[in-house]
Structure formats: structure tokens, C-alpha cells
Coordinates of C-alpha atoms in Angstrom, one line a residue:
X927 CA -133.6 98.6 -26.5
X928 CA -131.5 100.7 -28.8
X929 CA -128.5 102.8 -28.3
X930 CA -129.8 105.4 -30.8
X931 CA -132.9 106.3 -28.7
X932 CA -131.6 105.5 -25.2
X933 CA -128.1 106.9 -25.6
X934 CA -128.6 109.7 -28.1
X935 CA -126.5 112.1 -26.0
X936 CA -123.7 109.7 -25.0
X937 CA -121.4 109.8 -28.0
X938 CA -118.2 110.1 -26.0
X939 CA -119.3 107.3 -23.6
X940 CA -120.0 105.0 -26.6
X941 CA -116.6 105.9 -28.1
X942 CA -114.9 104.8 -24.9
X943 CA -117.0 101.7 -24.5
X944 CA -116.3 100.5 -28.0
X945 CA -112.6 101.1 -27.5
X946 CA -112.6 99.1 -24.3
X947 CA -114.3 96.2 -26.2
X948 CA -111.5 96.1 -28.7
X949 CA -108.9 96.3 -26.0
X950 CA -110.5 93.4 -24.2
X951 CA -110.6 91.4 -27.4
X952 CA -106.9 92.0 -28.0
X953 CA -106.2 91.1 -24.3
X954 CA -107.9 87.8 -24.7
X955 CA -106.0 87.2 -28.0
X956 CA -102.8 87.8 -26.0
X957 CA -104.0 85.3 -23.4
X958 CA -104.6 82.7 -26.1
X959 CA -101.1 83.4 -27.6
X960 CA -99.4 82.8 -24.3
X961 CA -101.5 79.6 -23.8
X962 CA -100.3 78.4 -27.2
X963 CA -96.7 79.1 -26.2
X964 CA -97.2 77.1 -23.0
X965 CA -98.6 74.2 -25.0
X966 CA -95.8 74.3 -27.5
X967 CA -93.1 74.5 -24.8
X968 CA -94.8 71.7 -22.9
X969 CA -94.9 69.5 -26.0
X970 CA -91.3 70.3 -26.7
X971 CA -90.2 69.5 -23.2
X972 CA -92.1 66.2 -23.3
X973 CA -90.4 65.2 -26.5
X974 CA -87.0 66.1 -25.1
X975 CA -87.8 64.0 -22.0
X976 CA -88.8 61.1 -24.2
X977 CA -85.7 61.5 -26.3
X978 CA -83.5 61.6 -23.2
X979 CA -84.9 58.4 -21.7
X980 CA -85.6 56.5 -24.9
X981 CA -83.1 53.7 -25.3
X982 CA -80.4 54.3 -28.0
X983 CA -80.7 51.1 -30.1
X984 CA -77.4 51.2 -31.8
X985 CA -77.4 47.4 -32.0
X986 CA -79.8 44.6 -31.4
X987 CA -78.0 43.6 -28.2
X988 CA -79.1 46.9 -26.6
X989 CA -82.8 46.5 -27.5
X990 CA -85.0 46.3 -24.4
X991 CA -85.8 42.7 -23.5
X992 CA -87.3 42.7 -20.0
X993 CA -91.0 43.3 -19.8
X994 CA -90.5 46.2 -17.4
X995 CA -88.1 47.9 -19.9
X996 CA -90.5 47.2 -22.8
X997 CA -93.4 48.6 -20.8
X998 CA -91.4 51.7 -20.0
X999 CA -90.4 52.0 -23.7
X1000 CA -94.1 51.8 -24.7
X1001 CA -95.0 54.4 -22.1
X1002 CA -92.4 56.7 -23.6
X1003 CA -94.0 56.1 -27.0
X1004 CA -97.4 56.9 -25.6
X1005 CA -96.0 60.0 -24.0
X1006 CA -94.5 61.1 -27.3
X1007 CA -97.9 60.7 -28.9
X1008 CA -99.4 62.7 -26.0
X1009 CA -96.9 65.4 -26.7
X1010 CA -98.0 65.3 -30.3
X1011 CA -101.6 65.9 -29.2
X1012 CA -100.5 68.9 -27.2
X1013 CA -98.9 70.3 -30.4
X1014 CA -102.3 69.7 -32.1
X1015 CA -104.0 71.7 -29.4
X1016 CA -101.5 74.5 -29.9
X1017 CA -102.0 74.5 -33.7
X1018 CA -105.8 74.4 -33.4
X1019 CA -105.8 77.3 -31.0
X1020 CA -103.4 79.3 -33.1
X1021 CA -105.5 78.7 -36.3
X1022 CA -109.0 78.7 -34.9
X1023 CA -108.8 81.1 -32.0
X1024 CA -105.8 83.4 -32.0
X1025 CA -105.6 83.9 -35.8
X1026 CA -109.4 84.6 -36.0
X1027 CA -109.2 87.0 -33.1
X1028 CA -106.4 89.0 -34.6
X1029 CA -108.2 89.3 -38.0
X1030 CA -111.5 90.2 -36.3
X1031 CA -109.8 92.8 -34.1
X1032 CA -108.3 94.5 -37.2
X1033 CA -111.7 94.5 -39.0
X1034 CA -113.4 95.8 -35.8
X1035 CA -111.0 98.7 -35.5
X1036 CA -111.7 99.7 -39.1
X1037 CA -115.5 99.5 -38.7
X1038 CA -115.5 101.4 -35.4
X1039 CA -113.4 104.1 -36.9
X1040 CA -115.8 104.5 -39.8
X1041 CA -118.9 104.7 -37.6
X1042 CA -117.3 107.2 -35.3
X1043 CA -116.2 109.4 -38.2
X1044 CA -119.8 109.4 -39.5
X1045 CA -121.1 110.4 -36.1
X1046 CA -118.5 113.2 -35.8
X1047 CA -119.4 114.4 -39.3
X1048 CA -123.1 114.5 -38.4
X1049 CA -122.3 116.4 -35.2
X1050 CA -120.1 118.8 -37.1
X1051 CA -122.9 119.5 -39.7
X1052 CA -125.4 120.1 -36.9
X1053 CA -123.0 122.5 -35.2
X1054 CA -122.5 124.3 -38.5
X1055 CA -126.3 124.8 -38.9
X1056 CA -126.5 126.0 -35.3
X1057 CA -123.8 128.6 -36.0
X1058 CA -125.6 129.9 -39.1
X1059 CA -128.8 130.2 -37.2
X1060 CA -127.0 131.9 -34.4
X1061 CA -125.3 134.4 -36.7
X1062 CA -128.6 135.3 -38.4
X1063 CA -130.2 135.7 -35.0
X1064 CA -127.4 138.0 -33.8
X1065 CA -127.5 140.0 -37.0
X1066 CA -131.3 140.4 -36.7
X1067 CA -131.0 141.5 -33.2
X1068 CA -128.4 144.1 -34.1
X1069 CA -130.5 145.5 -37.0
X1070 CA -133.5 145.8 -34.7
X1071 CA -131.5 147.8 -32.2
X1072 CA -130.2 150.1 -35.0
X1073 CA -133.8 150.5 -36.3
X1074 CA -134.9 151.5 -32.8
X1075 CA -132.2 154.1 -32.6
X1076 CA -133.1 155.5 -36.0
X1077 CA -136.8 155.8 -34.9
X1078 CA -135.9 157.6 -31.7
X1079 CA -133.7 160.1 -33.6
X1080 CA -136.5 160.8 -36.1
X1081 CA -139.0 161.4 -33.3
X1082 CA -136.7 163.8 -31.5
X1083 CA -136.0 165.9 -34.6
X1084 CA -139.7 165.8 -35.6
X1085 CA -140.7 167.2 -32.2
X1086 CA -137.9 169.8 -32.2
X1087 CA -139.1 173.2 -33.5
X1088 CA -135.6 174.4 -34.2
X1089 CA -134.8 171.4 -36.4
X1090 CA -134.8 172.1 -40.2
X1091 CA -137.0 170.2 -42.6
X1092 CA -133.9 168.7 -44.2
X1093 CA -132.7 167.2 -40.9
X1094 CA -136.2 165.7 -40.3
X1095 CA -136.3 164.2 -43.8
X1096 CA -132.9 162.7 -43.4
X1097 CA -133.8 161.1 -40.1
X1098 CA -136.9 159.7 -41.7
X1099 CA -135.0 158.1 -44.5
X1100 CA -132.5 156.6 -42.1
X1101 CA -135.4 155.1 -40.1
X1102 CA -136.9 153.5 -43.2
X1103 CA -133.5 152.0 -44.2
X1104 CA -133.0 150.5 -40.8
X1105 CA -136.5 149.1 -40.6
X1106 CA -136.1 147.5 -44.0
X1107 CA -132.8 145.9 -43.0
X1108 CA -134.3 144.6 -39.8
X1109 CA -137.1 143.0 -41.7
X1110 CA -134.6 141.3 -44.1
X1111 CA -132.5 140.0 -41.1
X1112 CA -135.7 138.8 -39.5
X1113 CA -136.6 136.8 -42.5
X1114 CA -133.1 135.4 -42.7
X1115 CA -133.1 134.4 -39.1
X1116 CA -136.5 132.7 -39.5
X1117 CA -135.2 130.7 -42.4
X1118 CA -132.0 129.7 -40.6
X1119 CA -133.9 128.8 -37.5
X1120 CA -136.3 126.6 -39.5
X1121 CA -133.4 124.9 -41.2
X1122 CA -131.5 124.3 -38.0
X1123 CA -134.6 122.8 -36.3
X1124 CA -135.0 120.4 -39.2
X1125 CA -131.4 119.4 -39.2
X1126 CA -131.4 118.9 -35.5
X1127 CA -134.5 116.7 -35.6
X1128 CA -132.9 114.7 -38.4
X1129 CA -129.6 114.4 -36.5
X1130 CA -131.1 113.2 -33.2
X1131 CA -133.9 111.0 -34.7
X1132 CA -132.4 109.6 -37.9
X1133 CA -128.6 110.1 -38.3
X1134 CA -127.4 109.5 -34.7
X1135 CA -129.7 106.5 -34.1
X1136 CA -128.5 104.9 -37.3
X1137 CA -124.8 105.4 -36.3
X1138 CA -125.4 104.2 -32.8
X1139 CA -127.3 101.2 -34.1
X1140 CA -124.3 100.2 -36.2
X1141 CA -122.0 100.7 -33.2
X1142 CA -124.3 98.5 -31.1
X1143 CA -124.4 95.8 -33.8
X1144 CA -120.6 96.0 -34.0
X1145 CA -120.2 95.6 -30.2
X1146 CA -122.7 92.7 -30.2
X1147 CA -120.8 90.9 -33.0
X1148 CA -117.6 91.4 -30.9
X1149 CA -119.3 89.7 -28.0
X1150 CA -120.6 86.9 -30.1
X1151 CA -117.1 86.4 -31.6
X1152 CA -115.6 86.2 -28.1
X1153 CA -118.2 83.6 -27.2
X1154 CA -117.3 81.6 -30.3
X1155 CA -113.6 81.9 -29.5
X1156 CA -114.3 80.7 -25.9
X1157 CA -116.0 77.7 -27.4
X1158 CA -113.3 77.1 -29.9
X1159 CA -110.7 77.3 -27.1
X1160 CA -112.5 74.5 -25.3
X1161 CA -113.2 72.5 -28.4
X1162 CA -109.5 72.5 -29.3
X1163 CA -108.8 70.7 -26.0
X1164 CA -111.9 68.5 -26.2
X1165 CA -111.1 67.2 -29.7
X1166 CA -107.9 65.5 -28.6
X1167 CA -109.3 64.1 -25.4
X1168 CA -110.2 60.7 -27.1
X1169 CA -106.7 60.3 -28.4
X1170 CA -105.1 61.4 -25.1
X1171 CA -107.4 58.9 -23.4
X1172 CA -106.0 56.2 -25.8
X1173 CA -102.5 57.3 -24.9
X1174 CA -103.3 56.9 -21.2
X1175 CA -104.9 53.6 -21.8
X1176 CA -101.8 52.5 -23.7
X1177 CA -99.7 53.5 -20.6
X1178 CA -102.1 51.4 -18.4
X1179 CA -101.8 48.4 -20.8
X1180 CA -98.0 48.8 -20.8
X1181 CA -98.1 48.7 -17.0
X1182 CA -100.2 45.6 -17.0
X1183 CA -97.9 43.9 -19.5
X1184 CA -95.1 43.8 -16.9
X1185 CA -94.4 40.1 -16.1
X1186 CA -92.0 39.5 -13.2
X1187 CA -91.9 35.8 -14.0
X1188 CA -90.9 36.4 -17.6
X1189 CA -88.2 38.9 -16.5
X1190 CA -86.8 36.4 -14.0
X1191 CA -86.7 33.7 -16.7
X1192 CA -85.0 36.2 -19.1
X1193 CA -82.3 36.8 -16.5
X1194 CA -81.8 33.0 -16.4
X1195 CA -81.6 32.8 -20.2
X1196 CA -79.3 35.8 -20.4
X1197 CA -76.7 34.7 -17.8
X1198 CA -77.0 30.9 -17.6
X1199 CA -73.6 29.4 -18.3
X1200 CA -74.7 25.8 -18.7
X1201 CA -72.2 24.5 -16.2
X1202 CA -73.1 22.1 -13.4
X1203 CA -72.7 23.2 -9.8
X1204 CA -69.6 21.9 -8.0
X1205 CA -69.8 18.4 -6.4
X1206 CA -69.3 17.5 -2.8
X1207 CA -65.9 17.7 -1.2
X1208 CA -64.2 14.2 -1.2
X1209 CA -63.1 12.6 2.0
X1210 CA -59.3 12.4 2.2
X1211 CA -58.4 9.3 4.2
X1212 CA -55.0 9.7 5.8
X1213 CA -55.3 6.5 7.8
X1214 CA -54.7 4.2 4.8
X1215 CA -51.1 3.3 5.8
X1216 CA -52.3 2.4 9.3
X1217 CA -54.7 -0.2 8.0
X1218 CA -51.9 -1.8 5.9
X1219 CA -49.4 -2.1 8.8
X1220 CA -51.4 -3.3 11.7
X1221 CA -53.1 -6.7 12.3
X1222 CA -56.5 -7.7 10.9
X1223 CA -58.2 -7.6 14.2
X1224 CA -56.8 -4.2 14.9
X1225 CA -57.9 -3.0 11.5
X1226 CA -61.4 -4.2 12.2
X1227 CA -61.4 -2.6 15.6
X1228 CA -60.0 0.6 14.2
X1229 CA -62.6 0.5 11.4
X1230 CA -65.4 0.1 14.0
X1231 CA -63.9 2.9 16.1
X1232 CA -63.5 5.1 13.1
X1233 CA -67.2 4.5 12.3
X1234 CA -68.0 6.0 15.7
X1235 CA -65.7 9.0 15.2
X1236 CA -67.0 12.2 16.7
X1237 CA -68.6 14.3 14.0
X1238 CA -67.0 17.4 15.6
X1239 CA -63.5 16.0 15.1
X1240 CA -64.3 15.3 11.5
X1241 CA -65.6 18.8 10.9
X1242 CA -62.5 20.2 12.6
X1243 CA -60.2 18.3 10.1
X1244 CA -62.3 19.4 7.2
X1245 CA -62.1 23.0 8.4
X1246 CA -58.4 22.8 8.6
X1247 CA -58.3 22.0 4.9
X1248 CA -60.4 24.9 3.8
X1249 CA -57.7 27.6 3.4
X1250 CA -59.8 30.1 1.4
X1251 CA -58.2 33.1 3.2
X1252 CA -55.5 31.4 5.2
X1253 CA -52.1 30.0 4.3
X1254 CA -51.9 27.6 1.4
X1255 CA -50.6 24.1 2.1
X1256 CA -47.8 22.6 0.0
X1257 CA -49.2 21.7 -3.5
X1258 CA -49.6 18.1 -4.2
X1259 CA -48.1 16.2 -7.1
X1260 CA -49.4 17.2 -10.6
X1261 CA -51.4 16.8 -12.7
X1262 CA -54.4 18.4 -11.0
X1263 CA -57.3 16.0 -11.9
X1264 CA -60.7 15.8 -10.5
X1265 CA -61.2 13.5 -7.5
X1266 CA -62.7 10.0 -8.1
X1267 CA -64.1 7.8 -5.4
X1268 CA -62.8 4.2 -5.3
X1269 CA -63.4 1.1 -3.2
X1270 CA -60.5 -0.2 -1.1
X1271 CA -60.1 -3.6 0.7
X1272 CA -58.0 -4.6 3.7
X1273 CA -56.0 -7.8 3.9
X1274 CA -58.7 -9.5 5.9
X1275 CA -61.1 -9.0 3.0
X1276 CA -63.2 -6.1 4.5
X1277 CA -64.1 -3.4 2.1
X1278 CA -64.6 0.4 2.7
X1279 CA -64.9 3.6 0.7
X1280 CA -61.7 5.6 0.2
X1281 CA -60.7 8.7 -1.9
X1282 CA -57.6 9.6 -3.8
X1283 CA -55.7 12.5 -2.2
X1284 CA -55.7 15.8 -4.1
X1285 CA -55.2 19.5 -3.3
X1286 CA -58.1 21.1 -1.7
X1287 CA -57.8 24.1 -4.0
X1288 CA -59.2 22.1 -6.9
X1289 CA -62.4 21.7 -4.9
X1290 CA -62.4 25.5 -4.2
X1291 CA -62.0 26.0 -7.9
X1292 CA -65.1 23.9 -8.4
X1293 CA -67.0 26.0 -6.0
X1294 CA -66.0 29.1 -7.9
X1295 CA -67.0 27.6 -11.2
X1296 CA -70.0 29.6 -12.5
X1297 CA -70.7 31.7 -15.4
X1298 CA -67.3 33.0 -16.6
X1299 CA -66.9 36.6 -17.2
X1300 CA -67.3 37.3 -20.9
X1301 CA -64.2 39.1 -22.1
X1302 CA -64.7 42.8 -22.9
X1303 CA -64.5 44.1 -26.4
X1304 CA -61.4 45.9 -25.3
X1305 CA -59.7 42.6 -26.1
X1306 CA -59.4 43.9 -29.6
X1307 CA -56.1 45.4 -28.7
X1308 CA -55.1 42.2 -26.9
X1309 CA -56.3 39.2 -28.8
X1310 CA -58.3 40.5 -31.8
X1311 CA -62.1 40.7 -32.3
X1312 CA -64.6 38.3 -30.8
X1313 CA -64.4 34.8 -32.3
X1314 CA -66.8 33.9 -35.0
X1315 CA -67.9 30.7 -33.3
X1316 CA -68.5 32.5 -30.0
X1317 CA -66.0 30.2 -28.3
X1318 CA -65.1 33.1 -25.9
X1319 CA -68.6 32.7 -24.3
X1320 CA -69.8 30.1 -21.8
X1321 CA -71.5 27.0 -23.3
X1322 CA -75.1 28.1 -22.7
X1323 CA -74.6 31.6 -23.9
X1324 CA -72.6 30.3 -26.9
X1325 CA -75.4 27.9 -27.7
X1326 CA -78.0 30.8 -27.6
X1327 CA -75.9 33.0 -29.8
X1328 CA -75.3 30.3 -32.3
X1329 CA -79.0 29.4 -32.4
X1330 CA -79.9 33.1 -32.9
X1331 CA -77.4 33.3 -35.8
X1332 CA -78.8 30.1 -37.4
X1333 CA -82.4 31.5 -37.1
X1334 CA -81.3 34.7 -38.8
X1335 CA -79.5 32.8 -41.5
X1336 CA -82.5 30.6 -42.1
X1337 CA -84.7 33.7 -42.5
X1338 CA -82.2 35.2 -45.0
X1339 CA -82.1 31.8 -46.8
X1340 CA -85.9 31.8 -47.0
X1341 CA -85.9 35.4 -48.5
X1342 CA -83.3 34.4 -51.1
X1343 CA -85.2 31.2 -51.9
X1344 CA -88.4 33.3 -52.4
X1345 CA -86.5 35.7 -54.6
X1346 CA -85.1 32.8 -56.7
X1347 CA -88.6 31.4 -57.2
X1348 CA -89.9 34.9 -58.2
X1349 CA -87.1 35.3 -60.7
X1350 CA -87.7 31.8 -62.1
X1351 CA -91.4 32.7 -62.6
X1352 CA -90.5 36.0 -64.2
X1353 CA -88.0 34.2 -66.5
X1354 CA -90.8 31.7 -67.5
X1355 CA -93.1 34.6 -68.3
X1356 CA -90.4 36.3 -70.4
X1357 CA -89.7 33.1 -72.3
X1358 CA -93.4 32.7 -73.1
X1359 CA -93.9 36.4 -73.9
X1360 CA -90.6 37.8 -75.2
X1361 CA -92.2 41.2 -75.8
X1362 CA -92.4 41.6 -72.0
X1363 CA -88.7 41.3 -71.4
X1364 CA -85.4 39.5 -72.1
X1365 CA -85.0 36.3 -70.1
X1366 CA -81.2 36.6 -70.3
X1367 CA -81.3 39.9 -68.4
X1368 CA -82.4 37.9 -65.3
X1369 CA -79.5 35.5 -65.5
X1370 CA -77.0 37.6 -63.5
X1371 CA -79.5 38.2 -60.7
X1372 CA -80.3 34.5 -60.6
X1373 CA -76.6 33.6 -60.4
X1374 CA -76.2 36.1 -57.6
X1375 CA -79.2 34.7 -55.8
X1376 CA -77.9 31.1 -56.1
X1377 CA -74.5 32.2 -54.8
X1378 CA -76.1 33.8 -51.9
X1379 CA -78.2 30.7 -51.2
X1380 CA -75.0 28.5 -51.4
X1381 CA -73.2 30.9 -49.1
X1382 CA -76.0 30.9 -46.6
X1383 CA -76.3 27.2 -46.6
X1384 CA -72.6 26.9 -45.9
X1385 CA -72.9 29.4 -43.1
X1386 CA -75.8 27.5 -41.6
X1387 CA -74.0 24.2 -41.9
X1388 CA -70.9 25.7 -40.2
X1389 CA -72.9 27.2 -37.4
X1390 CA -74.9 24.0 -36.9
X1391 CA -71.7 22.1 -36.6
X1392 CA -70.5 24.5 -33.9
X1393 CA -73.9 24.2 -32.2
X1394 CA -73.7 20.4 -32.2
X1395 CA -70.2 20.7 -30.7
X1396 CA -71.5 23.0 -27.9
X1397 CA -74.4 20.7 -27.2
X1398 CA -72.1 17.7 -27.2
X1399 CA -69.7 19.4 -24.8
X1400 CA -72.6 20.4 -22.5
X1401 CA -73.9 16.8 -22.6
X1402 CA -70.4 15.5 -22.0
X1403 CA -70.0 17.6 -19.0
X1404 CA -73.3 16.4 -17.6
X1405 CA -72.2 12.8 -18.3
X1406 CA -68.9 13.3 -16.5
X1407 CA -70.7 14.9 -13.6
X1408 CA -73.2 12.0 -13.5
X1409 CA -70.5 9.4 -13.6
X1410 CA -68.6 11.2 -10.8
X1411 CA -71.7 11.0 -8.7
X1412 CA -72.1 7.3 -9.5
X1413 CA -68.5 6.6 -8.5
X1414 CA -69.3 7.9 -5.0
X1415 CA -71.8 5.0 -4.7
X1416 CA -69.4 2.2 -5.8
X1417 CA -68.6 -0.3 -3.0
X1418 CA -66.4 -2.9 -4.7
X1419 CA -62.7 -2.8 -5.6
X1420 CA -59.3 -3.5 -4.1
X1421 CA -56.3 -1.6 -3.1
X1422 CA -53.2 -1.5 -5.4
X1423 CA -49.8 -2.1 -4.0
X1424 CA -48.8 1.5 -4.6
X1425 CA -51.7 2.9 -2.7
X1426 CA -53.9 3.8 -5.8
X1427 CA -57.3 2.3 -6.2
X1428 CA -59.4 0.9 -9.0
X1429 CA -63.0 0.0 -9.4
X1430 CA -62.2 -3.1 -11.3
X1431 CA -61.3 -6.2 -9.2
X1432 CA -59.5 -7.9 -12.1
X1433 CA -57.4 -4.9 -13.1
X1434 CA -55.0 -2.8 -11.1
X1435 CA -54.4 0.7 -12.1
X1436 CA -51.4 2.5 -10.8
X1437 CA -52.0 6.1 -9.8
X1438 CA -49.4 8.8 -9.7
X1439 CA -47.3 8.5 -6.6
X1440 CA -47.8 11.1 -3.9
X1441 CA -44.6 13.1 -3.7
X1442 CA -44.4 15.5 -0.8
X1443 CA -42.0 18.3 -1.0
X1444 CA -41.5 17.8 -4.8
X1445 CA -43.0 21.3 -5.5
X1446 CA -41.7 24.3 -3.6
X1447 CA -43.4 27.6 -3.2
X1448 CA -44.1 29.4 -6.5
X1449 CA -41.8 32.2 -5.7
X1450 CA -39.0 29.6 -5.8
X1451 CA -40.2 28.1 -9.1
X1452 CA -40.2 31.5 -10.8
X1453 CA -36.6 32.3 -10.2
X1454 CA -35.4 32.1 -13.8
X1455 CA -33.9 34.4 -16.3
X1456 CA -37.2 35.5 -17.9
X1457 CA -37.5 39.3 -18.3
X1458 CA -41.0 39.3 -16.7
X1459 CA -41.1 37.4 -13.3
X1460 CA -44.0 35.2 -12.5
X1461 CA -46.5 36.7 -10.0
X1462 CA -48.7 33.6 -9.5
X1463 CA -50.2 30.7 -11.3
X1464 CA -53.5 29.7 -12.8
X1465 CA -55.4 26.7 -13.8
X1466 CA -57.5 26.4 -17.0
X1467 CA -61.1 25.9 -16.3
X1468 CA -62.1 25.7 -19.9
X1469 CA -60.1 24.9 -23.1
X1470 CA -59.0 27.9 -25.3
X1471 CA -57.9 27.5 -28.9
X1472 CA -55.8 30.7 -29.1
X1473 CA -56.1 31.2 -32.9
X1474 CA -55.6 35.0 -32.7
X1475 CA -52.2 36.5 -32.7
X1476 CA -50.8 37.1 -29.2
X1477 CA -53.0 34.6 -27.5
X1478 CA -51.9 31.3 -25.9
X1479 CA -53.8 28.1 -26.4
X1480 CA -54.5 26.0 -23.3
X1481 CA -56.2 22.8 -22.4
X1482 CA -58.7 22.3 -19.6
X1483 CA -56.9 21.7 -16.3
X1484 CA -53.5 23.0 -17.6
X1485 CA -51.4 25.0 -15.1
X1486 CA -49.7 28.2 -16.3
X1487 CA -47.6 30.9 -14.8
X1488 CA -49.1 34.4 -14.5
X1489 CA -46.7 37.1 -15.6
X1490 CA -49.1 40.0 -16.0
X1491 CA -52.5 40.6 -14.3
X1492 CA -55.8 41.5 -16.1
X1493 CA -55.8 45.2 -16.8
X1494 CA -59.6 45.3 -16.9
X1495 CA -60.0 44.2 -20.5
X1496 CA -60.6 40.5 -19.8
X1497 CA -57.2 39.1 -20.7
X1498 CA -54.3 37.8 -18.5
X1499 CA -50.8 37.2 -19.7
X1500 CA -49.5 33.8 -18.9
X1501 CA -46.4 31.6 -19.7
X1502 CA -46.0 27.8 -20.0
X1503 CA -43.1 26.0 -18.4
X1504 CA -41.4 25.8 -21.8
X1505 CA -41.3 29.6 -21.9
X1506 CA -44.1 30.2 -24.4
X1507 CA -46.1 33.3 -23.5
X1508 CA -49.4 34.8 -24.6
X1509 CA -52.8 36.2 -23.4
X1510 CA -55.6 33.9 -22.2
X1511 CA -59.2 34.9 -21.2
X1512 CA -59.4 35.7 -17.5
X1513 CA -62.8 34.2 -17.3
X1514 CA -61.4 30.8 -18.6
X1515 CA -58.8 30.4 -15.8
X1516 CA -58.7 30.3 -12.0
X1517 CA -55.9 32.7 -10.9
X1518 CA -53.8 32.5 -7.8
X1519 CA -51.6 35.5 -7.1
X1520 CA -48.8 35.5 -4.5
X1521 CA -48.9 38.4 -2.0
X1522 CA -45.6 37.9 -0.3
X1523 CA -42.6 35.5 -0.1
X1524 CA -44.1 33.4 2.6
X1525 CA -46.5 31.8 0.3
X1526 CA -49.8 33.5 1.2
X1527 CA -52.1 33.6 -1.8
X1528 CA -55.4 35.2 -2.8
X1529 CA -58.1 33.7 -5.0
X1530 CA -59.4 36.1 -7.7

């Protein structure tokens, strides 16, 4: 099958077909270009998405810690790699498919133009031969007609008796001339006809088949190139499939790495304060004076009856003391100290458990004791930067921070020690081989390294001292809590004459007398000449050193006046009874603010 033999007369059709083939090639190239733009935009949008949701790790504290967050961060990394593979696909298509198509389309246009020009030239040459042949034919035909006219004129004059001999001779000469010219044109026509037939045969059997064959080969190469580009288009995608599969497998592994138990433990480690939960509410025995004034038998009977007291009545009394949202009772005599359980004895020798009387709000404070709120860094404008020993943090968090710092310092110390060893080895080499270097040039670096080592050791020692202090305080709190629980189980002791109790039968300890009415409402206490009136009071839950300027040192259990509320930065302005003012961490105190002059209060 050949275009030259089968389509010898379809030059215009082949011209249109080859032009369509080039247009189709360019259309496919445009399709590939748009696909490349889609891949590039997709990769760009994926990278922007990853950048948008990727955590901004400006500090170590903001690094993802929970397994779910780490898994999401790993998924984002895999998605970023996936976006990179989409860019690889776009680059491969642009280089292997689109660029090749555009170059081939340009070459194809040039080749097609050349072949078509050759075909047109051949056709023009054949047309020229046909015109020459046609002109010679027409000229021969014309001369033949003129020869026939000359012959007819001669025959008429020759048969006319009236014609002169000169006229007959003239007609004869004209006939001979026309006959000769007709013979010459006949020979010319025959030669042109023979030439045209040869050129026409050559045109349709040699020139045109050759040109059409070249056009056919060009069109077939275009088809083959399209097939290769189709394959390259698919290969560009297939090459990255293994890497994309690895990205997807990484996402699956990240999903499998999520550990809910570990996250829960991390929440505990992050927010554990290290404090013990509040103890049980102590029983406040208001019937002590009754047992001291009535007879022994009555006391015994009352004791037995009190043992059968209705639980509902006891619960009612206890509920009457829990004034969390109700009216506050008159405060008891200071200082506000934790309740201790003692053993009391009646005059007849019977023993029973009794409790010292204290304000109920101390117990409520114990209920609220949890992880104190860490002061905000906005405290820079109030009390300066965060303390170096992390004393502004709860014990457990402070211990963790100090331990982290000690670990970091130990790593730095190890690096400095390794550097010192390396410098010493280098110094020994220089001393043995002076041509390699001057040992004295290493002395400044060695001195600097030793200074760094000494500094790091001092820092480690200082932080370890703070850590021991924290661990000692945490253990002390546990011991105090444990001893308080043991005191609830003590069953021996005696009553002192002043109504206080001791757990030692041979020693009598006087407790502070209970003075009712000694303290008035706080709105009466704050009627002084201070420029800022007191708006409530607070009790220190934890001790605070107050080293920074503008802060107020306080001891655990100390009661202060509140003259300015926390503005949201973690600091409250307070005043002592001697007039000394300053800021204290809000998370270190239990605040009671007065709402009105009647004494109603709210716990914050």
C-alpha cells in the first residue's frame, strides 16, 4: 500500500490530511501543557496546605509531643514528599513529552512544506509541458487550415479560363508555402507531444509517487511519535508510583503509631502538679463543753446516745457548714492552720476522738488545691521574667523542667569534655611533631573549653541543688499528709484545761483560744487611710520568694489583703497588715473577694 500509486491524483486531499495531522499533534501538545500546569498547581497547593498546617516550631516547648500530633506532622511530611513527586511528574512531562512534541511539530511543518513544494513544482513542470504541446498542436491545426485554403484558391484559379498565368503561378507558390509550414508545425507538434507524454509518465509514475511516499513516511513518523508521547505520558506517572506508594505507606505507619495510652500519660506528665489530694473534712465537736459540765453518768449516757445519732442529722450539720456559694460565717481566730485530730478524755476516764475547731473555708481551700495556674509571660511587666529556678511552677512541673535542664547541661558538658580530649590529643601530636603545628596555639581554646566545663559543672550543681530542694519539698508534703492521716487514727490523749488537745499524755499543749467576734467583716477591717481600698483577702497556698522588683514575698498559709484583682497576666496585687504592698502569683493564693457590704463572698 502506497500513497504514490493509490492516491496519485489526491494531492489536495493529502495536503489537507498532513495539515490535520500537524494540528492534531499541536492539540495534544496543548493538552499535555495544561496537564503540566494542573500538576504544578496541585503540587503548589499541596505545599501551601502543608505549610499552613505544619507546626511553627519557634521554640522547643511548641514541638509536637503527643503521638497523634507527631503522626499528623509525619503525614504532613509525607504529603510534602507527595507534592514533590507531583512536581517530578510535571517536570518529566514537560521535558519528555511537551518539549519533544513542540520540537517535532516544528520539524514536521518544515518537512511537510518541503515535500509539498516539490509536488507543486512537479505539477507546474507537467503543466508547462502540456501548454507547450497544446500550443504546438494549435499552431499545427492553424497551419493546416491555411494550407487547405491555399489549395482551394489554387484549384479555383487553375480551373478558371479567365485567370492569368501569373495569378495561377502566385496561387501555386502560396500553396507550397502553406504546405511547408504545415509540415513544420506537424513535426513540432509531434515532438512536443512525445515530450509531454514522457514527462507525464515520469510525473505520475516516478516524481509524484516519490513525493507522496515521503509524505506518507512523514505522517507515519508523526503517528509513531504520538504513540511514544502517549507512552511517555503514562511512564512519567508510573515512575513515581513506587515513591508515592512509600509516601502513602508512611502515612499509614504514622496512623498506626498513634498511641492513646502514651498520649494520656503525656497529659499526666505535662499537667501533674505533684500535690496530694485534699484530706477528709474534720469533725467539729461543739458538744465539748457539755461533757465537761455534766456528771460522769450523764456524759457516758450522752456519749452512748451520741453514738446512735441519726446520720441524717449529722449530714445536715455538715451541710450547714459548706458555704461554697452561701453566706460566709464569721472567721475564726488566726492563724489558719491545718486541722489535726487529737484524743480527748472525760473526767470519768473515758476516751473519745475530737477535733480542733477551724474555719471550714480552709477545707474548701484544700479541695481547690490542684495544679496552680502557671503565670503568663505577660508577668514581665509585673514581676520580671520567669525565675531561673522555675519556682513559679508547681513542684512536679518544676522538677521536670529542672531535670530537663540538667540533662541538657550534661550533654553540653559531655561535648565540651570530648572537645577538651580532642584538643589534648592534638596538642600531644603537635608536641611530638612540631612541623604539624604550634602547641601554644591550642592553649586559648583549651582555656576556653575548661572555663566552659567549669561553668557547666557549676550550673549542673546549682540545678541539682534546686532539684533536691523540690524533691525534698514534695517528699515533705507527702510526709505531712501521711502524718495527718495517722493522727486521725490516734486514740490516746487527754484534754487540756483550756480546751486544746495533745497526743502526749505527759505533756499538755495549749492551743490558741477560740475568740468569737474578734474579727469583724473584711469591709470593716479595710477602713483605713490607704489610697487603694482592700477588695478581699487571700491565703498563700505555696511560699513565694518575691526576689523581683514589685513582688511581695509570702509564706505558706499567710493571709494578705487584696487591693487589685488579676488583670489576666497571672499576678494579683496584695498588701500585708503592716502596709507593705506588691504583686504575688495568682496561682499561689486562694482569693476571696467581697461582693457587697453584707459579707457575701465568692471563691475564685
